[in-house]
Short mmCIF file of C-alpha atoms and ligand atoms in Angstrom, two decimals:
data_model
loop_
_atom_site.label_atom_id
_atom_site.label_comp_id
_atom_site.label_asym_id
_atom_site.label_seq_id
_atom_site.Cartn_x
_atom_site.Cartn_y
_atom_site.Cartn_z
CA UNK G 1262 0.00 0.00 0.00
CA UNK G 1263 1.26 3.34 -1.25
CA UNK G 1264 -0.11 6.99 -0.45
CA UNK G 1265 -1.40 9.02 -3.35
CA UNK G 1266 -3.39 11.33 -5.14
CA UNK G 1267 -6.63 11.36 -6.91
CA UNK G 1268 -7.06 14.88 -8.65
CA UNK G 1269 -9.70 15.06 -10.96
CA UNK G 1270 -9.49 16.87 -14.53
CA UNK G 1271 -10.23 20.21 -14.83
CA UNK G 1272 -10.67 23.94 -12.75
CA UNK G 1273 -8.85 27.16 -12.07
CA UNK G 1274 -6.97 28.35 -9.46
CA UNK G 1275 -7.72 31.94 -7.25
CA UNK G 1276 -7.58 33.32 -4.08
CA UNK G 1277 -4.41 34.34 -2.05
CA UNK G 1278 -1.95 31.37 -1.06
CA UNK G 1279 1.41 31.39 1.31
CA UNK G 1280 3.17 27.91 0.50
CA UNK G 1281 5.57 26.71 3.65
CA UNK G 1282 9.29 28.30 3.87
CA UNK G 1283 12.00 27.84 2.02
CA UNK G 1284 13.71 24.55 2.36
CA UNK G 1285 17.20 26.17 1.59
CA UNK G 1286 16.84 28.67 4.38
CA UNK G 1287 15.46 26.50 6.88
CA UNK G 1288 18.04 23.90 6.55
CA UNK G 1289 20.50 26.77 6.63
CA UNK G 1290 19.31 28.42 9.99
CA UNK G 1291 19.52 25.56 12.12
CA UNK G 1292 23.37 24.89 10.54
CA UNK G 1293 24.09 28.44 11.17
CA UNK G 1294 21.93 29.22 14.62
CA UNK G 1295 23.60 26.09 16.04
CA UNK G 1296 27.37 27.10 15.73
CA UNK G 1297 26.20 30.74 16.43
CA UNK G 1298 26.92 32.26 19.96
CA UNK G 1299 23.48 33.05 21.48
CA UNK G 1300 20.48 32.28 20.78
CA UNK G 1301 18.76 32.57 17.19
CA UNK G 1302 15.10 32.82 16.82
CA UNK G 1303 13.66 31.91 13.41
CA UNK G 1304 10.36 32.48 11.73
CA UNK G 1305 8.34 31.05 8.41
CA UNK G 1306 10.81 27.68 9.41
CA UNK G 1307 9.35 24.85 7.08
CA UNK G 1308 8.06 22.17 8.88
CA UNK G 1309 8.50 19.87 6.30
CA UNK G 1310 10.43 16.52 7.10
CA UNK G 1311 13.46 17.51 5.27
CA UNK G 1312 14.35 20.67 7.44
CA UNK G 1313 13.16 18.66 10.50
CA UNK G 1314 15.54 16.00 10.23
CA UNK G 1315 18.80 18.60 9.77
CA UNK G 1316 17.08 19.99 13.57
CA UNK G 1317 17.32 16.74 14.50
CA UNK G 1318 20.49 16.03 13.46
CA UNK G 1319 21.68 19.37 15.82
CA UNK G 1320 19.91 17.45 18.51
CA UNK G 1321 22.00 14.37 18.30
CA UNK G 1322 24.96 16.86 18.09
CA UNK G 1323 23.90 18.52 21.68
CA UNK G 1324 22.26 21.78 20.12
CA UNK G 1325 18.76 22.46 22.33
CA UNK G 1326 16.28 23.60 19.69
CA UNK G 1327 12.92 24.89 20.62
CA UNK G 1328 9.72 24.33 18.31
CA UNK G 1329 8.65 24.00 15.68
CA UNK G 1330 5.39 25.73 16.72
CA UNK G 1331 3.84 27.16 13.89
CA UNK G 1332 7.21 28.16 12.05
CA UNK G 1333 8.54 29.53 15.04
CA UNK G 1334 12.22 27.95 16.14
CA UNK G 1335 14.72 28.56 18.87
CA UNK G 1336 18.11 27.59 18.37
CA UNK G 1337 20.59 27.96 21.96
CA UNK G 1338 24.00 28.18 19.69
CA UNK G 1339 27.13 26.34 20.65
CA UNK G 1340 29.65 28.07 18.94
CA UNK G 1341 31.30 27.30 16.50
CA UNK G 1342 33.41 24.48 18.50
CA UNK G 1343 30.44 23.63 20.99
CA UNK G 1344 28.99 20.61 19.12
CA UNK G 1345 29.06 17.45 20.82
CA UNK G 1346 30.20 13.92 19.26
CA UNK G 1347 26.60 12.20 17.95
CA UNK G 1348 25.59 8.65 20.18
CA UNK G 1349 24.06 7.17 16.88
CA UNK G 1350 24.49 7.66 12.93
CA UNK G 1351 22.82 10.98 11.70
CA UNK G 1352 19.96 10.74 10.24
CA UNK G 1353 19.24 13.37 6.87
CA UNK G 1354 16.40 11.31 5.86
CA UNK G 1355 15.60 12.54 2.10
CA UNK G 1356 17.64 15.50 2.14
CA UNK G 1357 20.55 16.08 0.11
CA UNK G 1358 20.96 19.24 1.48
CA UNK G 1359 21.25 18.09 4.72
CA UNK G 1360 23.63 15.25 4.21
CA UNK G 1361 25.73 17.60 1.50
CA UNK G 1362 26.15 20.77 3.93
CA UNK G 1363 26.78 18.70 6.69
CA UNK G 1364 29.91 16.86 5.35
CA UNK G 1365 31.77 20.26 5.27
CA UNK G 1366 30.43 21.51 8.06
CA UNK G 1367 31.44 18.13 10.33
CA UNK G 1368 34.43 17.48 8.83
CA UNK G 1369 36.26 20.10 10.60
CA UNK G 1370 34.97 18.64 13.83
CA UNK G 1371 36.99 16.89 16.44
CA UNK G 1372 35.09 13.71 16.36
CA UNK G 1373 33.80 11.36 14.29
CA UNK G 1374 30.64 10.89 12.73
CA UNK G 1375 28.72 8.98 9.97
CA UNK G 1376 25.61 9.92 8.25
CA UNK G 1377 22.77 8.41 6.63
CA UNK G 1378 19.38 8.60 4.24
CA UNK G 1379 16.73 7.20 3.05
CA UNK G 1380 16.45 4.69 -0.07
CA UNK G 1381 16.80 7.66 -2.50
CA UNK G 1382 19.41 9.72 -0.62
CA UNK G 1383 21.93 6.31 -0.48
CA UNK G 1384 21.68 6.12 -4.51
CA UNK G 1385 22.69 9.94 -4.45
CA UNK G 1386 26.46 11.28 -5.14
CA UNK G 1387 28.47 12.12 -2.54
CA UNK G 1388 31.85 12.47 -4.28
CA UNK G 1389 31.34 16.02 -5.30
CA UNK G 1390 31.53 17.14 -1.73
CA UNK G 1391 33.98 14.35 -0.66
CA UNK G 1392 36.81 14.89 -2.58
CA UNK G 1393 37.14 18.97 -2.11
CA UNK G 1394 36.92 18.09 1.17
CA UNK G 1395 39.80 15.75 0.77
CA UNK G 1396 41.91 18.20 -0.42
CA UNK G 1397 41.27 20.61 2.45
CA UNK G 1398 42.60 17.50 4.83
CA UNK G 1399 39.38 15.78 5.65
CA UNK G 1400 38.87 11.99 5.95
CA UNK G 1401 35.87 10.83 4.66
CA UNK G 1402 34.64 7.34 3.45
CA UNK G 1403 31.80 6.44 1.18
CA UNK G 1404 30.24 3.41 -0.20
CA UNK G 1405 33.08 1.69 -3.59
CA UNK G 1406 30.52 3.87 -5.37
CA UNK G 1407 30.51 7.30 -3.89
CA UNK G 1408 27.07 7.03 -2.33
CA UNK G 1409 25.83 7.26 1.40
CA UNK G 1410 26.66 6.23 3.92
CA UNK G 1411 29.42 8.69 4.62
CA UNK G 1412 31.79 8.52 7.13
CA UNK G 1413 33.09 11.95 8.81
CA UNK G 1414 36.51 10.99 11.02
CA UNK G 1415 38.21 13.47 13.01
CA UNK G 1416 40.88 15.81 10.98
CA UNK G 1417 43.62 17.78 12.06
CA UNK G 1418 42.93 21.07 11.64
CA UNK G 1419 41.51 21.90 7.88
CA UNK G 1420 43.83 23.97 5.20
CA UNK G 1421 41.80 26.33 3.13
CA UNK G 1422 42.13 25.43 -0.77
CA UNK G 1423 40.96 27.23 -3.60
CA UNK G 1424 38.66 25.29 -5.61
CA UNK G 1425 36.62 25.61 -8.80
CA UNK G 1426 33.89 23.46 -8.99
CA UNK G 1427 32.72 21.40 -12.20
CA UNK G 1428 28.93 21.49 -11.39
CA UNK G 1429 27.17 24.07 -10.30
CA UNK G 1430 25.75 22.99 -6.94
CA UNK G 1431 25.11 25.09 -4.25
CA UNK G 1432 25.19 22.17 -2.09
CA UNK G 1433 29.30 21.77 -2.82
CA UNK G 1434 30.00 25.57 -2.82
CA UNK G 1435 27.93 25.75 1.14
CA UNK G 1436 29.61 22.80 2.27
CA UNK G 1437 33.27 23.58 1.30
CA UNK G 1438 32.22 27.26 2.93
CA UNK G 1439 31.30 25.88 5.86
CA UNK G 1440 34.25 23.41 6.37
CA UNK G 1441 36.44 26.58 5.96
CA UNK G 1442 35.04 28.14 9.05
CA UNK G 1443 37.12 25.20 10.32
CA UNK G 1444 40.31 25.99 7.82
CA UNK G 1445 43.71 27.88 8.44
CA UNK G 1446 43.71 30.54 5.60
CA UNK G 1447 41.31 31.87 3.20
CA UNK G 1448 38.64 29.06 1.87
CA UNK G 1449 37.62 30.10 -2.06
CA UNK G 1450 35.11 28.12 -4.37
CA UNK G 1451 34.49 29.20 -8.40
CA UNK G 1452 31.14 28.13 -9.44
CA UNK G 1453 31.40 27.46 -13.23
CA UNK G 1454 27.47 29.14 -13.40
CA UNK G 1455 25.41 31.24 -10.51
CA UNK G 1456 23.81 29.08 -8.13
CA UNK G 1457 21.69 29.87 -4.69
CA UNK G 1458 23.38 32.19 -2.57
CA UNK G 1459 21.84 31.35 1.04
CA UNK G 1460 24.54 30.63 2.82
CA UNK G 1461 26.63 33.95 1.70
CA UNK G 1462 23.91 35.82 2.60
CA UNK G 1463 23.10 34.18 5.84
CA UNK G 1464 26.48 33.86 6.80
CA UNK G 1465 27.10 37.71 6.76
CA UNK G 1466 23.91 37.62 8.52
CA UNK G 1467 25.89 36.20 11.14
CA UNK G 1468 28.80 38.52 11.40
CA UNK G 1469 30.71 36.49 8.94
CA UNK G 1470 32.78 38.29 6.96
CA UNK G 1471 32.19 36.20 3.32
CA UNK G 1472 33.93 38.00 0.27
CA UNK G 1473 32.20 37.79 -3.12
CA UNK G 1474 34.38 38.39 -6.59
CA UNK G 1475 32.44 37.79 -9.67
CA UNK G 1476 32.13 33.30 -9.53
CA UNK G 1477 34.52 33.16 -6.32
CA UNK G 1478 33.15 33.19 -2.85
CA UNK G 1479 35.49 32.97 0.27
CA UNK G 1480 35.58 33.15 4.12
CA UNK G 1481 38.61 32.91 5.97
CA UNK G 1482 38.82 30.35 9.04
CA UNK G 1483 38.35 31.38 12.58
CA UNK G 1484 35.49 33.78 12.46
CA UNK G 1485 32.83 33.21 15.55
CA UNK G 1486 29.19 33.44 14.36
CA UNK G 1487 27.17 35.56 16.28
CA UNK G 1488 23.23 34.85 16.93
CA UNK G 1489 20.36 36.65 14.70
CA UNK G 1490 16.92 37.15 13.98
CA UNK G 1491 15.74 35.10 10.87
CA UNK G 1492 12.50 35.16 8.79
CA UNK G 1493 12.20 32.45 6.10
CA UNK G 1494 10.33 33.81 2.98
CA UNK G 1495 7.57 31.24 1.40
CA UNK G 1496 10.02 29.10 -0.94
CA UNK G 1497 9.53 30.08 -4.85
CA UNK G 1498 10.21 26.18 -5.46
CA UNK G 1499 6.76 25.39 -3.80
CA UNK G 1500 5.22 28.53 -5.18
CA UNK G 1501 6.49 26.97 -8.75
CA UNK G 1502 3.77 24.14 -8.94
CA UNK G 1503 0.60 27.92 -8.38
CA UNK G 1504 2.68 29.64 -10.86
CA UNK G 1505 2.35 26.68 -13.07
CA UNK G 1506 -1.32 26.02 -12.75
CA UNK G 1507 -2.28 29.43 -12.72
CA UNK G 1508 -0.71 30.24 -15.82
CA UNK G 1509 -2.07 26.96 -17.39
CA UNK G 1510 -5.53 26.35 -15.62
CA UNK G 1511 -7.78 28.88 -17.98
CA UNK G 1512 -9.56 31.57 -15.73
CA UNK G 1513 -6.86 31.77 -12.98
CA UNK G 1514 -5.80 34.51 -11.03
CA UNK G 1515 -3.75 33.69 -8.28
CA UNK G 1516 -2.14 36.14 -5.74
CA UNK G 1517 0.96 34.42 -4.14
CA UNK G 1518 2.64 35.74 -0.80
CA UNK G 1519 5.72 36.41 0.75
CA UNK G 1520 7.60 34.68 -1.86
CA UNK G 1521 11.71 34.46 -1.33
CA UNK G 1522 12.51 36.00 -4.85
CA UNK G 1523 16.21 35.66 -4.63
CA UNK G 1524 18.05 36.38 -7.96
CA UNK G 1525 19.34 32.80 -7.74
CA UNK G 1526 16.27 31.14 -7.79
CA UNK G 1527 13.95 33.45 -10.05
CA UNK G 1528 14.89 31.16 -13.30
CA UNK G 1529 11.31 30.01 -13.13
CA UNK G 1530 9.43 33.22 -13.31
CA UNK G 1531 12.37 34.27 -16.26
CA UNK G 1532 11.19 31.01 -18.00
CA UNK G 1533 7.64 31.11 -17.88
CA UNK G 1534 7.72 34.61 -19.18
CA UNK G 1535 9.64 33.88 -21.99
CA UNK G 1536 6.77 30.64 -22.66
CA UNK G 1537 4.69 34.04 -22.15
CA UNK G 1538 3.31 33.83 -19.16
CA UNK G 1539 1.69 36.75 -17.08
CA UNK G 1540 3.64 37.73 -13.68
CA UNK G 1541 3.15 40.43 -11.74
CA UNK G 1542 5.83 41.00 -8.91
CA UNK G 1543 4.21 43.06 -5.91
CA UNK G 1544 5.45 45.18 -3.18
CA UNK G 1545 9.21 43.81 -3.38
CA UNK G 1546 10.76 44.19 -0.07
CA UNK G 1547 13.84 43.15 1.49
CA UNK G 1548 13.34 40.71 4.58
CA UNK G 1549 16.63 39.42 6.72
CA UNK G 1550 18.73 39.88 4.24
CA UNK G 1551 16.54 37.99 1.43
CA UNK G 1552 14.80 39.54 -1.40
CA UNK G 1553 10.99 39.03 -0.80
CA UNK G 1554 7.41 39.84 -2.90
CA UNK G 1555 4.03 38.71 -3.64
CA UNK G 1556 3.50 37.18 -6.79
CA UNK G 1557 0.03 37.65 -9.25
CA UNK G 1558 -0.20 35.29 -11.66
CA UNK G 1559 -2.89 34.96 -14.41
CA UNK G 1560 -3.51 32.06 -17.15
CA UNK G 1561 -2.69 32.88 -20.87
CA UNK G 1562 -1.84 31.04 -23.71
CA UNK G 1563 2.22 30.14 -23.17
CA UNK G 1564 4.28 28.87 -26.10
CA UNK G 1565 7.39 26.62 -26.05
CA UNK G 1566 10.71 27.80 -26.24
CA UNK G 1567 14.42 26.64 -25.81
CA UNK G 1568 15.22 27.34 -22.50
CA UNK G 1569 18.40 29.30 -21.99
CA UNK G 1570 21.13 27.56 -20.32
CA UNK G 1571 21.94 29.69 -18.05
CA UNK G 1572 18.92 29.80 -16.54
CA UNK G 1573 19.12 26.12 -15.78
CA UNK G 1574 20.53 26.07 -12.42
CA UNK G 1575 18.35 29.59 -11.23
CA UNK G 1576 15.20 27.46 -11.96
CA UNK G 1577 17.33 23.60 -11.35
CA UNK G 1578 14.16 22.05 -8.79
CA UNK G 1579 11.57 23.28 -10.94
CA UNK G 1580 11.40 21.35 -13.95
CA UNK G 1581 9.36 18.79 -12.82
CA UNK G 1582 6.46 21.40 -13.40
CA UNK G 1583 7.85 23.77 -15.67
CA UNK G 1584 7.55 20.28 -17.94
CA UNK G 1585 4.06 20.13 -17.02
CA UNK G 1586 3.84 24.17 -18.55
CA UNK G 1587 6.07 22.77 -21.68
CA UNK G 1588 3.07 19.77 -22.04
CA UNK G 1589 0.38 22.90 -22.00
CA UNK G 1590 2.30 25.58 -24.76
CA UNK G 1591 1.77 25.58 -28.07
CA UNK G 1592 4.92 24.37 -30.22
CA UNK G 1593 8.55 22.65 -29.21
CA UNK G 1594 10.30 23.16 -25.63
CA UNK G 1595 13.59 22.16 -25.01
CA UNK G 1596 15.88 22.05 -22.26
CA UNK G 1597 19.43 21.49 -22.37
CA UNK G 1598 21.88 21.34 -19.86
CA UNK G 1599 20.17 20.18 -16.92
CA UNK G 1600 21.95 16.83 -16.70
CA UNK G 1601 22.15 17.53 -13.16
CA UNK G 1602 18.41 16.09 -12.91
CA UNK G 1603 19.53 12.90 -13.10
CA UNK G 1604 20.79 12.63 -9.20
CA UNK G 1605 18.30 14.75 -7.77
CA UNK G 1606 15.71 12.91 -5.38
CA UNK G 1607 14.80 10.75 -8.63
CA UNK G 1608 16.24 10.49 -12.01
CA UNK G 1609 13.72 13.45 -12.95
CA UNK G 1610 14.33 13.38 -16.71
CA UNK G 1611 13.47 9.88 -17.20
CA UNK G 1612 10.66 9.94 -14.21
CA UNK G 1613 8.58 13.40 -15.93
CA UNK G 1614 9.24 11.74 -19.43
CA UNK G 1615 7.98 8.65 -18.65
CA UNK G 1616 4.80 10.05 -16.86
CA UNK G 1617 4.58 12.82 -19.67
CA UNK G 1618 4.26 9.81 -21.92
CA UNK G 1619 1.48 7.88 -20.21
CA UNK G 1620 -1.07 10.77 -19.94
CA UNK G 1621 -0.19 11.09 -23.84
CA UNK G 1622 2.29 14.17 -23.87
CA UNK G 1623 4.93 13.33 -26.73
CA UNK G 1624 8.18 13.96 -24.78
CA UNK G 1625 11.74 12.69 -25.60
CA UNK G 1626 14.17 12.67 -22.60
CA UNK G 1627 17.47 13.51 -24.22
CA UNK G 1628 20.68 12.75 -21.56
CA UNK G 1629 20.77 16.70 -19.98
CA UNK G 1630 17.28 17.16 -20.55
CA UNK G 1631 13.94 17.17 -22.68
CA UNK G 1632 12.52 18.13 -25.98
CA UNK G 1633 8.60 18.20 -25.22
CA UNK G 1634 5.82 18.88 -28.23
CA UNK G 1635 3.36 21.09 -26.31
CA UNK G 1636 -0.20 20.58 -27.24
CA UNK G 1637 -1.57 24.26 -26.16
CA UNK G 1638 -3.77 24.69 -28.36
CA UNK G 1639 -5.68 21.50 -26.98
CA UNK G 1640 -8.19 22.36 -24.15
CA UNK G 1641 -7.40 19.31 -22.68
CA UNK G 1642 -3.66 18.39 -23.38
CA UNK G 1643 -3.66 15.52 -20.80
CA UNK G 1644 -5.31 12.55 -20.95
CA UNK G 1645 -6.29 11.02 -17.66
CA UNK G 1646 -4.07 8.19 -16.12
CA UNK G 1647 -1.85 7.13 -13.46
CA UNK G 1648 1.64 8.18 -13.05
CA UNK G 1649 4.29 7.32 -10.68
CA UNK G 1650 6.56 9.98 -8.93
CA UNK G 1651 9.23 6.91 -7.30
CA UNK G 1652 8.85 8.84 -4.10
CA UNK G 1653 10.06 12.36 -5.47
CA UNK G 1654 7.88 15.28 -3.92
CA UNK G 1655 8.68 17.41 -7.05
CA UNK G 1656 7.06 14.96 -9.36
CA UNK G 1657 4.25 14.18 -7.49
CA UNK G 1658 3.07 17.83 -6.89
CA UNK G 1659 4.08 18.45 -10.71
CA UNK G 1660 1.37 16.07 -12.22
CA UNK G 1661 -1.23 17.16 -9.55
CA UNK G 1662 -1.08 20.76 -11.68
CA UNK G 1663 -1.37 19.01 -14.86
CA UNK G 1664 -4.88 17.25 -13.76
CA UNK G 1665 -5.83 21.14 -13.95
CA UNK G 1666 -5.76 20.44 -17.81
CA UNK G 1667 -6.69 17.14 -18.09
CA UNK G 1668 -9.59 15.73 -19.91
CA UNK G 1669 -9.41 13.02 -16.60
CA UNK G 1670 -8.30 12.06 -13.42
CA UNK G 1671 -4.53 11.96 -12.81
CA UNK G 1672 -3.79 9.24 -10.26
CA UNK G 1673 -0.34 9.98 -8.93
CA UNK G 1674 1.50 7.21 -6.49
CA UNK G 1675 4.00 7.24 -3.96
CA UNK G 1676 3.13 10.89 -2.56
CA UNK G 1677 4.33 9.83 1.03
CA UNK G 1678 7.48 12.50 0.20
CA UNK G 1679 5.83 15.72 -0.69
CA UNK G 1680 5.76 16.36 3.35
CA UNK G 1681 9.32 16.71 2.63
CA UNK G 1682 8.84 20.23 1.41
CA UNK G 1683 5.49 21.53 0.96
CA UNK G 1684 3.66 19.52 4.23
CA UNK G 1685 -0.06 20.83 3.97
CA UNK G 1686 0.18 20.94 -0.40
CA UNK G 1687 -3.34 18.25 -0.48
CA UNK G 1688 -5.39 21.23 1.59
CA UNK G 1689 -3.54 24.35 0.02
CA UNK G 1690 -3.85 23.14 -3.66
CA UNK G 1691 -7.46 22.02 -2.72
CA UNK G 1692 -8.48 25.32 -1.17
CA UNK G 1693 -7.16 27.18 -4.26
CA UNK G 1694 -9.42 25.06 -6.73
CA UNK G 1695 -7.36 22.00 -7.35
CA UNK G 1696 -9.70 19.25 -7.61
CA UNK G 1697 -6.53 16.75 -5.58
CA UNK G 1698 -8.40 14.56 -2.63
CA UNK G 1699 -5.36 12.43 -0.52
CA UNK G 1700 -5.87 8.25 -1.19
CA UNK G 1701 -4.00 5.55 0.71
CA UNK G 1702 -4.00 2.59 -1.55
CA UNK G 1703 -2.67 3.47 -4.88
C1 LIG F 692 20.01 23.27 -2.72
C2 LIG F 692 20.72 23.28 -3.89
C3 LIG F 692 20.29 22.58 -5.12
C4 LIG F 692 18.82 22.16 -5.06
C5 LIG F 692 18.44 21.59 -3.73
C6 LIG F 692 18.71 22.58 -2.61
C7 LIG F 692 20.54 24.01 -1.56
O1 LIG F 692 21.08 21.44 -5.31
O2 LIG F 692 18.53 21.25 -6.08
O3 LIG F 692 17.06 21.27 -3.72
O4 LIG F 692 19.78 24.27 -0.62
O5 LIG F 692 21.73 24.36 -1.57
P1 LIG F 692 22.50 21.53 -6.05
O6 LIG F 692 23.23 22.64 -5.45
O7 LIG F 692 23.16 20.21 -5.84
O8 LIG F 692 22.15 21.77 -7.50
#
């Protein structure tokens, strides 16, 4: 028996909506408010079960956290060499964000420990983080094939390298920053293309000094962090699946709030405006140190188009559904570059081709990304079926905004994981005139 959903063809989204906070920040603030000195109180934290298991990771390393009660988080800081060796392997459940950041962040750490995920985070690579880490001086063991578990032992003290990465992850730039809070020396990372800058930002939030040259970040070692005040912004990833179906559900007009708008993770709105979407961006404001505004979004006819590459990893977690937007334009979308789809929480290019296919959308995955022949000028591009997301959150919620043009019901299995980021999405999609009821035996 599987969890899933049962969303029925058809309707139009409206009304005002505020999805959960950003996963990247709330990871982030219990990383950061745990080494801090003091106490950090954070607000808009997602509850979801990715950011809870990096607060209970802190736990296991002696950090008292307060909460969550209703996005509201206390974090009593350690400082930056207060943690305390773990009694029991760490547990980052389905986040790669988790186990990724915390590799640099405990390999400077005086004792050893190993961390572990879930049946999709083992099959995910951990050699990107590993070996930079290697170079700085840390010792750290993976499965013969780079995967979890990983295995953090103690390290002399860290030397600061200057590295330029070959994939533009966030995840490798934050965790190589992090370990050189640990470093002698100046710690420098060259990010072949912009990625999320969370950790910059919320470092400096912190007192850290973090210098920023064109693609090369760097912090030198031996900087105390000093507790703040921090107010997660709704994610745009889990806005992405509203923008989506408002733009493609005819009738829509959606008002979405307090959205993080970042310029490192905007790619979406930049993409679905070039398919032609319509996108208002209200009352931007600055909160803590991250760009925030509401978004109004309104459906319109959106054509394909080739997505520019460098756009690829500004938008790289919402593909899932901007595929679903590609399925609803009129003409040919492709996407190139995005090879890095392959190792997120599933192999998304073959998973969103594969369900593309069975509700009768004539996609080709290509090996870095998708070619899709939109049928926009269909009503109904979809036909009803059932699709399976393997357990990827993403997916799931990405064919739930498709039923909104189906001519029948999507059935979507495996939906256990959308609580990862977006716990709540069954009610909020519901109340905003997605036609998605929760089923346990898919
Ligand atoms: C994240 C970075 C991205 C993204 C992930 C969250 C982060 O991964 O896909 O969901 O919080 O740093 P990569 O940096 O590996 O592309």
């Amino acid at each position: 028996m599987t969890t899933g959903f049962e969303v029925a063809g058809g309707g139009s989204l409206s009304g005002r909506v505020r999805v959960p906070g950003d996963k990247s920040i709330s990871h982030r603030s219990m990383m950061l408010g745990a080494l801090a000195d003091g106490v950090t109180r954070v607000s808009g934290f997602l509850e979801g079960a990715d950011a809870i298991s990096t607060m209970n990771v802190f736990r296991a390393l002696g950090v008292r956290i307060d909460g969550p009660d209703n996005g509201i988080v206390t974090v009593h800081g350690v400082g930056i060499d207060g943690l305390r060796p773990p009694a029991a392997p760490l547990d980052c459940g389905n986040a790669g964000t988790a186990m990724r950041l915390l590799m640099g962040l405990l390999a400077g750490q005086r004792f050893e420990s190993v961390l572990i995920g879930d049946e999709s985070l083992s099959r995910r690579p951990m050699r990107r983080v590993s070996e930079p880490l290697a170079l700085m001086g840390a010792r750290i063991e993976t499965s013969a094939t780079g995967t979890p578990p990983v295995r953090i032992l103690p390290a002399d003290r860290l030397k600061g390298i200057d590295y330029s990465m070959t994939v533009a992850s966030a995840q490798v730039k934050s965790a190589i920053l992090l370990a050189g809070l640990y470093s002698e020396g100046e710690t420098a990372v060259t990010e072949p293309a912009p990625t999320r800058d969370h950790t910059e930002r919320m470092l400096t939030g912190f007192g850290v000094t973090v210098e920023r040259h064109g693609a090369r970040a760097s912090v030198r070692g031996g900087q105390r962090l000093r507790a703040t005040t921090l107010d997660v912004p709704a994610d745009i990833s889990s806005a992405a699946f509203f923008l989506v179906g408002a733009a493609i559900a005819p009738g829509s007009d959606l008002l979405l709030e307090h959205v993080g708008m970042n310029p490192t993770r905007t790619g979406v709105i930049d993409i679905l405006r070039l398919m032609g979407a319509h996108i208002e961006v209200l009352s931007p404001r600055e909160v803590g140190g991250e760009p925030v505004a509401d978004l109004r979004v309104r459906a319109g006819p959106l054509k394909g188009i080739e997505v520019p590459v460098e756009l690829v990893p500004l938008a790289i977690d919402e593909f899932p559904v901007l595929f679903v937007a590609a399925a609803c334009a009129q003409g040919r979308t492709v996407v190139t570059g995005a090879h890095e789809l392959r190792v997120k929480e599933s192999d998304r290019i073959a998973v969103m081709a594969d369900g593309l296919a069975a509700l009768g959308i004539p996609a080709t995955a290509t090996p870095d990304g998708m070619i899709i022949e939109g049928l926009g000028s269909e009503a109904m591009p979809f036909a009803g079926g059932t699709v399976e997301s393997h357990g990827d959150h993403r997916i799931a919620m990405a064919f739930a905004m498709a039923a909104l043009r189906a001519r029948g019901p999507i059935r979507i299995r495996d939906t256990a994981n959308v609580a990862t980021s977006f716990p709540g999405f069954t009610a909020l999609a519901a109340g905003a005139g997605v036609r998605i009821a929760d089923v346990d035996d898919l």
